[in-house]
């Protein structure tokens, strides 16, 4: 076999990619993992994880990802820095170029590119990003200790951010567009039962106020969607936590993608529309989106890839 051709290439290093690497490594398929722009995936910027099995006291996102990474390396995975800029899956071996132009070839590819933050799409939000507007409380929350902040969204991410910021000592107001949270009951109860967290139900953020060069964020204008009434909430930070978009742009026109942008996999497998290319984790999952389900689908992808290599006579 051509030594330059990897048996299994994994794109992405969140729970899906690293679990695929652990399984592919143990199957002696010497996987190479291209880390991607967010090494460790979303969990690397997540605080407490209470629902990953095996941790009765809970664990921290970065710790869990360091352990998964070490476990993958222990079984022979090679993890390299960089992002993938272009792929060619028409012929085998498949070709993958990193953003800096380096070409790598592989007999099978596992896509675990995950998803990225969604933004509200306001001009003022974009211009104040990094100056008070953030999508990551773990990364930026400590700058706002003791100061008023607004968290936008009503899912588990938004409530997790709100609780984290509250623990840091910020005065938290959640702005949610409906009158009920989408988040799990346990998280909703924790927030609703906390008298120190203020909730603006049925409200949307229309504008972020502030100045990039001097004050940073100074407030937001919100509109009540039921009454149309507008109000300014003074704050120093705005944390946008309204979900994520799957990272599939480099696969447009190459693999089947559904109307929401997710890679299509054959039900019950990780097989994409091109034989030899597999997908796992949030890039193909618009339903469960949990670390443990991503890890599970990573294991499936490595097993599907191994089966594929056997069919191709590549051992
Ligand atoms: P999500 O569940 O899709 O929730 C997104 C929230 O943002 C929803 O409340 C939605 O409002 C709101 N939203 C979306 N677009 C908006 C817009 N343009 N303007 C204003 N609000 C907008 O996303 P997520 O919270 O990131 O969670 C994703 C998945 O990860 C979920 O399955 C969640 O359970 C999981 N997760 C789990 C944990 C944990 O277990 N520790 C932590 C974080 C995330 P509507 O409700 O009106 O649609």
Short mmCIF file of C-alpha atoms and ligand atoms in Angstrom, two decimals:
data_model
loop_
_atom_site.label_atom_id
_atom_site.label_comp_id
_atom_site.label_asym_id
_atom_site.label_seq_id
_atom_site.Cartn_x
_atom_site.Cartn_y
_atom_site.Cartn_z
CA UNK A 1 0.00 0.00 0.00
CA UNK A 2 1.17 3.53 -0.79
CA UNK A 3 2.61 4.83 2.47
CA UNK A 4 1.41 8.35 1.61
CA UNK A 5 -2.20 7.28 1.58
CA UNK A 6 -3.92 7.24 4.97
CA UNK A 7 -6.31 4.39 5.64
CA UNK A 8 -8.64 6.59 7.66
CA UNK A 9 -8.68 10.37 7.72
CA UNK A 10 -10.86 12.09 10.30
CA UNK A 11 -11.83 15.73 9.85
CA UNK A 12 -12.64 17.34 13.21
CA UNK A 13 -11.65 16.73 16.82
CA UNK A 14 -14.79 17.00 18.94
CA UNK A 15 -16.34 13.98 20.71
CA UNK A 16 -17.35 12.43 17.35
CA UNK A 17 -13.95 12.81 15.67
CA UNK A 18 -11.90 11.71 18.68
CA UNK A 19 -14.11 8.71 19.42
CA UNK A 20 -13.79 7.70 15.76
CA UNK A 21 -10.01 8.06 16.21
CA UNK A 22 -10.03 5.83 19.32
CA UNK A 23 -11.96 3.10 17.48
CA UNK A 24 -9.98 3.41 14.23
CA UNK A 25 -6.74 3.38 16.21
CA UNK A 26 -7.70 0.22 18.13
CA UNK A 27 -8.63 -1.39 14.79
CA UNK A 28 -5.03 -0.72 13.66
CA UNK A 29 -6.15 1.72 10.99
CA UNK A 30 -3.61 4.40 12.05
CA UNK A 31 -6.03 7.31 11.69
CA UNK A 32 -4.93 10.84 11.03
CA UNK A 33 -7.09 13.54 12.59
CA UNK A 34 -7.16 17.04 11.15
CA UNK A 35 -8.16 19.06 14.20
CA UNK A 36 -10.13 21.85 12.56
CA UNK A 37 -10.48 25.47 13.65
CA UNK A 38 -11.96 24.58 17.05
CA UNK A 39 -9.74 21.79 18.51
CA UNK A 40 -11.77 19.72 20.97
CA UNK A 41 -15.01 21.00 19.43
CA UNK A 42 -17.77 22.73 21.34
CA UNK A 43 -17.03 20.90 24.58
CA UNK A 44 -13.72 22.67 24.80
CA UNK A 45 -15.63 25.82 25.67
CA UNK A 46 -18.28 24.14 27.83
CA UNK A 47 -18.17 24.33 31.59
CA UNK A 48 -19.86 21.61 33.58
CA UNK A 49 -20.94 18.40 31.91
CA UNK A 50 -23.34 16.45 34.08
CA UNK A 51 -24.78 14.00 31.58
CA UNK A 52 -21.76 12.24 30.09
CA UNK A 53 -21.89 8.69 31.51
CA UNK A 54 -19.09 7.66 33.84
CA UNK A 55 -18.81 10.96 35.71
CA UNK A 56 -21.24 10.85 38.65
CA UNK A 57 -19.87 14.14 40.00
CA UNK A 58 -19.84 15.73 36.53
CA UNK A 59 -16.78 16.85 34.62
CA UNK A 60 -15.49 19.88 32.72
CA UNK A 61 -15.54 20.11 28.92
CA UNK A 62 -11.82 20.77 28.37
CA UNK A 63 -10.87 17.93 30.76
CA UNK A 64 -13.11 15.46 28.97
CA UNK A 65 -11.71 16.45 25.59
CA UNK A 66 -8.08 16.22 26.81
CA UNK A 67 -8.82 12.70 27.99
CA UNK A 68 -10.45 11.68 24.71
CA UNK A 69 -7.50 13.11 22.84
CA UNK A 70 -4.97 11.26 25.01
CA UNK A 71 -6.94 8.04 24.54
CA UNK A 72 -6.91 8.47 20.74
CA UNK A 73 -3.16 9.14 20.73
CA UNK A 74 -2.58 6.09 22.96
CA UNK A 75 -4.06 3.91 20.21
CA UNK A 76 -1.95 5.42 17.44
CA UNK A 77 -4.01 8.35 16.16
CA UNK A 78 -1.94 11.16 14.69
CA UNK A 79 -3.56 14.50 15.42
CA UNK A 80 -2.47 17.40 13.25
CA UNK A 81 -3.33 21.09 13.41
CA UNK A 82 -5.13 22.82 10.58
CA UNK A 83 -8.47 23.15 8.87
CA UNK A 84 -9.68 21.56 5.67
CA UNK A 85 -10.20 24.03 2.83
CA UNK A 86 -11.15 21.77 -0.09
CA UNK A 87 -11.97 18.11 -0.80
CA UNK A 88 -12.18 15.94 -3.90
CA UNK A 89 -14.22 12.79 -3.33
CA UNK A 90 -14.74 11.92 -7.01
CA UNK A 91 -11.88 9.44 -7.29
CA UNK A 92 -10.10 7.20 -4.85
CA UNK A 93 -7.87 7.73 -3.02
CA UNK A 94 -9.85 10.73 -1.80
CA UNK A 95 -8.02 14.05 -1.73
CA UNK A 96 -8.22 16.62 1.03
CA UNK A 97 -6.43 19.96 1.10
CA UNK A 98 -5.81 21.86 4.29
CA UNK A 99 -6.45 25.62 4.27
CA UNK A 100 -2.70 26.24 3.81
CA UNK A 101 -2.75 24.16 0.59
CA UNK A 102 -1.24 20.89 1.83
CA UNK A 103 -2.65 17.82 0.06
CA UNK A 104 -3.41 14.60 1.93
CA UNK A 105 -4.88 11.43 0.47
CA UNK A 106 -6.97 8.75 2.13
CA UNK A 107 -8.83 5.52 1.37
CA UNK A 108 -11.66 6.54 3.68
CA UNK A 109 -12.70 9.82 5.27
CA UNK A 110 -14.76 10.41 8.41
CA UNK A 111 -16.31 13.86 8.55
CA UNK A 112 -16.79 15.17 12.09
CA UNK A 113 -16.72 18.91 11.44
CA UNK A 114 -19.53 19.68 13.89
CA UNK A 115 -21.36 22.98 13.86
CA UNK A 116 -20.67 26.69 14.49
CA UNK A 117 -22.35 29.48 16.44
CA UNK A 118 -25.42 31.15 14.97
CA UNK A 119 -25.66 34.93 15.23
CA UNK A 120 -28.68 37.22 15.28
CA UNK A 121 -27.58 38.91 12.07
CA UNK A 122 -27.62 42.50 13.35
CA UNK A 123 -24.99 44.89 12.00
CA UNK A 124 -24.41 46.27 15.51
CA UNK A 125 -23.94 42.72 16.87
CA UNK A 126 -21.24 41.98 14.30
CA UNK A 127 -19.38 45.27 14.74
CA UNK A 128 -19.27 44.80 18.54
CA UNK A 129 -18.12 41.17 18.45
CA UNK A 130 -15.06 40.96 20.65
CA UNK A 131 -16.04 44.29 22.27
CA UNK A 132 -18.77 42.95 24.52
CA UNK A 133 -20.65 40.69 22.11
CA UNK A 134 -19.69 37.04 22.49
CA UNK A 135 -21.02 33.52 21.91
CA UNK A 136 -18.87 31.92 24.60
CA UNK A 137 -19.38 32.71 28.27
CA UNK A 138 -16.62 30.34 29.31
CA UNK A 139 -14.16 32.22 27.10
CA UNK A 140 -15.30 35.79 27.76
CA UNK A 141 -17.48 35.68 30.89
CA UNK A 142 -14.66 36.53 33.34
CA UNK A 143 -14.40 40.00 31.72
CA UNK A 144 -17.91 40.74 32.96
CA UNK A 145 -17.67 39.82 36.65
CA UNK A 146 -19.98 42.04 38.67
CA UNK A 147 -21.43 43.70 35.58
CA UNK A 148 -24.82 43.46 33.87
CA UNK A 149 -25.02 41.08 30.91
CA UNK A 150 -27.73 39.93 28.51
CA UNK A 151 -27.98 36.33 27.33
CA UNK A 152 -30.02 35.75 24.17
CA UNK A 153 -31.77 32.40 23.60
CA UNK A 154 -33.91 29.84 25.38
CA UNK A 155 -32.15 26.53 24.79
CA UNK A 156 -29.80 24.58 27.05
CA UNK A 157 -26.81 26.57 25.77
CA UNK A 158 -28.36 29.91 26.70
CA UNK A 159 -29.36 28.74 30.16
CA UNK A 160 -25.98 27.15 30.76
CA UNK A 161 -24.31 30.43 29.81
CA UNK A 162 -26.72 32.37 32.04
CA UNK A 163 -26.02 30.16 35.06
CA UNK A 164 -22.28 30.30 34.44
CA UNK A 165 -22.31 34.10 34.19
CA UNK A 166 -24.47 34.33 37.31
CA UNK A 167 -21.95 32.19 39.20
CA UNK A 168 -19.21 34.56 38.06
CA UNK A 169 -21.13 37.39 39.71
CA UNK A 170 -22.66 39.08 36.67
CA UNK A 171 -26.21 40.44 36.80
CA UNK A 172 -27.89 38.31 34.16
CA UNK A 173 -30.95 39.07 32.05
CA UNK A 174 -32.11 36.40 29.59
CA UNK A 175 -33.91 37.63 26.49
CA UNK A 176 -36.00 34.91 24.87
CA UNK A 177 -38.36 35.27 21.92
CA UNK A 178 -41.09 33.03 23.35
CA UNK A 179 -42.78 32.59 26.74
CA UNK A 180 -41.30 29.14 27.34
CA UNK A 181 -37.77 27.83 27.26
CA UNK A 182 -36.74 25.18 24.77
CA UNK A 183 -34.13 23.91 27.25
CA UNK A 184 -34.47 20.72 29.33
CA UNK A 185 -36.74 20.92 32.36
CA UNK A 186 -33.88 20.63 34.85
CA UNK A 187 -32.07 23.62 33.33
CA UNK A 188 -35.28 25.65 32.94
CA UNK A 189 -36.21 25.05 36.58
CA UNK A 190 -32.75 26.08 37.76
CA UNK A 191 -33.03 29.39 35.93
CA UNK A 192 -36.70 30.15 36.62
CA UNK A 193 -36.23 29.31 40.31
CA UNK A 194 -33.24 31.64 40.58
CA UNK A 195 -34.60 35.03 41.73
CA UNK A 196 -31.34 36.74 40.76
CA UNK A 197 -31.71 35.88 37.06
CA UNK A 198 -34.09 38.17 35.23
CA UNK A 199 -36.02 36.87 32.22
CA UNK A 200 -37.50 38.99 29.44
CA UNK A 201 -40.02 36.63 27.85
CA UNK A 202 -41.38 37.23 24.32
CA UNK A 203 -38.58 39.67 23.54
CA UNK A 204 -36.08 39.98 20.72
CA UNK A 205 -32.90 42.04 20.56
CA UNK A 206 -33.20 44.67 17.83
CA UNK A 207 -29.91 46.51 18.32
CA UNK A 208 -26.75 46.42 20.38
CA UNK A 209 -25.48 49.78 21.59
CA UNK A 210 -21.86 50.65 22.24
CA UNK A 211 -18.63 51.88 20.78
CA UNK A 212 -15.82 49.66 19.58
CA UNK A 213 -13.04 52.10 20.43
CA UNK A 214 -14.18 53.36 23.82
CA UNK A 215 -16.99 51.86 25.91
CA UNK A 216 -17.60 48.51 24.23
CA UNK A 217 -21.20 47.34 24.65
CA UNK A 218 -23.40 49.66 26.71
CA UNK A 219 -26.85 48.13 26.20
CA UNK A 220 -29.40 46.51 23.93
CA UNK A 221 -32.73 47.56 22.56
CA UNK A 222 -35.33 44.83 22.91
CA UNK A 223 -38.80 44.63 21.45
CA UNK A 224 -41.69 42.73 23.00
CA UNK A 225 -43.03 40.62 20.13
CA UNK A 226 -46.53 40.53 21.64
CA UNK A 227 -47.01 44.25 22.39
CA UNK A 228 -44.42 45.82 20.07
CA UNK A 229 -43.14 47.85 23.04
CA UNK A 230 -39.43 48.66 22.98
CA UNK A 231 -37.08 49.02 25.92
CA UNK A 232 -33.35 49.63 26.43
CA UNK A 233 -31.52 47.28 28.78
CA UNK A 234 -28.18 48.70 29.92
CA UNK A 235 -25.45 46.01 29.90
CA UNK A 236 -21.72 45.53 29.35
CA UNK A 237 -21.90 42.16 27.64
CA UNK A 238 -24.21 40.34 25.24
CA UNK A 239 -23.95 36.57 24.98
CA UNK A 240 -25.69 35.14 21.94
CA UNK A 241 -26.63 31.48 22.44
CA UNK A 242 -29.23 30.71 19.79
CA UNK A 243 -27.93 27.44 18.40
CA UNK A 244 -25.46 26.32 15.81
CA UNK A 245 -25.11 25.74 12.05
CA UNK A 246 -23.56 22.53 10.68
CA UNK A 247 -20.12 23.03 9.12
CA UNK A 248 -20.80 21.65 5.67
CA UNK A 249 -19.89 24.47 3.27
CA UNK A 250 -16.84 22.64 1.82
CA UNK A 251 -19.05 19.62 1.00
CA UNK A 252 -21.67 21.57 -0.99
CA UNK A 253 -22.21 19.91 -4.37
CA UNK A 254 -19.98 16.99 -3.31
CA UNK A 255 -22.11 15.17 -0.73
CA UNK A 256 -25.89 15.11 -0.20
CA UNK A 257 -26.92 17.87 2.22
CA UNK A 258 -30.45 18.36 3.59
CA UNK A 259 -32.47 21.59 3.54
CA UNK A 260 -31.11 22.61 6.95
CA UNK A 261 -27.51 22.17 5.82
CA UNK A 262 -26.80 18.82 7.53
CA UNK A 263 -24.94 15.99 5.78
CA UNK A 264 -27.31 13.19 4.85
CA UNK A 265 -26.38 9.73 6.13
CA UNK A 266 -28.09 6.45 5.36
CA UNK A 267 -30.45 5.68 8.27
CA UNK A 268 -28.81 3.59 10.96
CA UNK A 269 -25.32 4.07 9.51
CA UNK A 270 -22.79 6.85 9.04
CA UNK A 271 -22.53 6.32 5.29
CA UNK A 272 -22.85 9.51 3.21
CA UNK A 273 -23.84 9.71 -0.46
CA UNK A 274 -20.27 8.84 -1.52
CA UNK A 275 -18.96 5.34 -0.74
CA UNK A 276 -16.00 5.48 1.58
CA UNK A 277 -16.99 8.83 3.10
CA UNK A 278 -18.64 8.72 6.51
CA UNK A 279 -20.12 11.43 8.74
CA UNK A 280 -20.69 11.52 12.49
CA UNK A 281 -21.59 13.99 15.22
CA UNK A 282 -23.44 17.25 14.81
CA UNK A 283 -22.56 17.74 11.16
CA UNK A 284 -25.20 15.07 10.43
CA UNK A 285 -27.40 15.24 13.53
CA UNK A 286 -30.07 17.90 13.83
CA UNK A 287 -31.97 16.03 16.53
CA UNK A 288 -29.93 14.81 19.49
CA UNK A 289 -26.77 16.97 19.41
CA UNK A 290 -25.32 15.61 22.64
CA UNK A 291 -21.68 14.82 23.40
CA UNK A 292 -22.58 11.22 24.12
CA UNK A 293 -24.58 10.74 20.91
CA UNK A 294 -21.79 12.39 18.92
CA UNK A 295 -19.27 10.05 20.51
CA UNK A 296 -21.54 7.08 19.74
CA UNK A 297 -21.82 8.05 16.09
CA UNK A 298 -18.02 8.50 15.98
CA UNK A 299 -17.64 4.87 17.05
CA UNK A 300 -20.13 3.86 14.34
CA UNK A 301 -18.22 5.82 11.68
CA UNK A 302 -14.91 4.12 12.56
CA UNK A 303 -16.61 0.71 12.38
CA UNK A 304 -18.29 1.57 9.07
CA UNK A 305 -14.92 2.77 7.70
CA UNK A 306 -13.19 -0.42 8.84
CA UNK A 307 -15.86 -2.50 7.09
CA UNK A 308 -15.41 -0.41 3.95
CA UNK A 309 -11.62 -0.87 4.00
CA UNK A 310 -12.10 -4.64 4.34
CA UNK A 311 -14.45 -4.66 1.32
CA UNK A 312 -11.78 -2.74 -0.62
CA UNK A 313 -9.12 -5.26 0.49
CA UNK A 314 -7.18 -2.63 2.43
CA UNK A 315 -5.87 -4.07 5.70
P1 LIG B 1 -31.31 25.06 20.54
O1 LIG B 1 -31.78 23.98 21.45
O2 LIG B 1 -31.57 24.98 19.07
O3 LIG B 1 -31.92 26.43 21.11
C1 LIG B 1 -31.74 27.63 20.43
C2 LIG B 1 -32.53 28.71 21.16
O4 LIG B 1 -32.27 29.96 20.53
C3 LIG B 1 -34.03 28.48 21.13
O5 LIG B 1 -34.61 28.84 22.35
C4 LIG B 1 -34.49 29.41 20.00
O6 LIG B 1 -35.77 29.93 20.21
C5 LIG B 1 -33.49 30.53 20.10
N1 LIG B 1 -33.26 31.15 18.80
C6 LIG B 1 -32.87 30.55 17.63
N2 LIG B 1 -32.72 31.46 16.66
C7 LIG B 1 -33.00 32.65 17.22
C8 LIG B 1 -33.02 33.97 16.72
N3 LIG B 1 -32.69 34.26 15.46
N4 LIG B 1 -33.37 34.98 17.55
C9 LIG B 1 -33.70 34.72 18.86
N5 LIG B 1 -33.69 33.49 19.39
C10 LIG B 1 -33.35 32.47 18.57
O7 LIG B 1 -29.72 25.29 20.65
P2 LIG B 1 -28.74 25.09 21.90
O8 LIG B 1 -29.27 25.70 23.13
O9 LIG B 1 -27.41 25.53 21.41
O10 LIG B 1 -28.71 23.51 22.12
C11 LIG B 1 -28.35 22.65 21.03
C12 LIG B 1 -28.38 21.20 21.51
O11 LIG B 1 -27.32 20.99 22.43
C13 LIG B 1 -29.67 20.83 22.22
O12 LIG B 1 -29.99 19.50 21.92
C14 LIG B 1 -29.31 20.94 23.68
O13 LIG B 1 -30.07 20.10 24.52
C15 LIG B 1 -27.85 20.52 23.66
N6 LIG B 1 -27.12 21.11 24.79
C16 LIG B 1 -27.04 20.39 25.92
C17 LIG B 1 -26.36 20.90 27.01
C18 LIG B 1 -26.29 20.08 28.26
O14 LIG B 1 -26.98 19.07 28.33
N7 LIG B 1 -25.48 20.46 29.24
C19 LIG B 1 -25.79 22.18 26.96
C20 LIG B 1 -25.91 22.90 25.79
C21 LIG B 1 -26.58 22.36 24.70
P3 LIG B 1 -37.07 28.98 20.13
O15 LIG B 1 -37.09 28.21 21.41
O16 LIG B 1 -38.17 29.95 20.00
O17 LIG B 1 -36.88 28.13 18.91
#
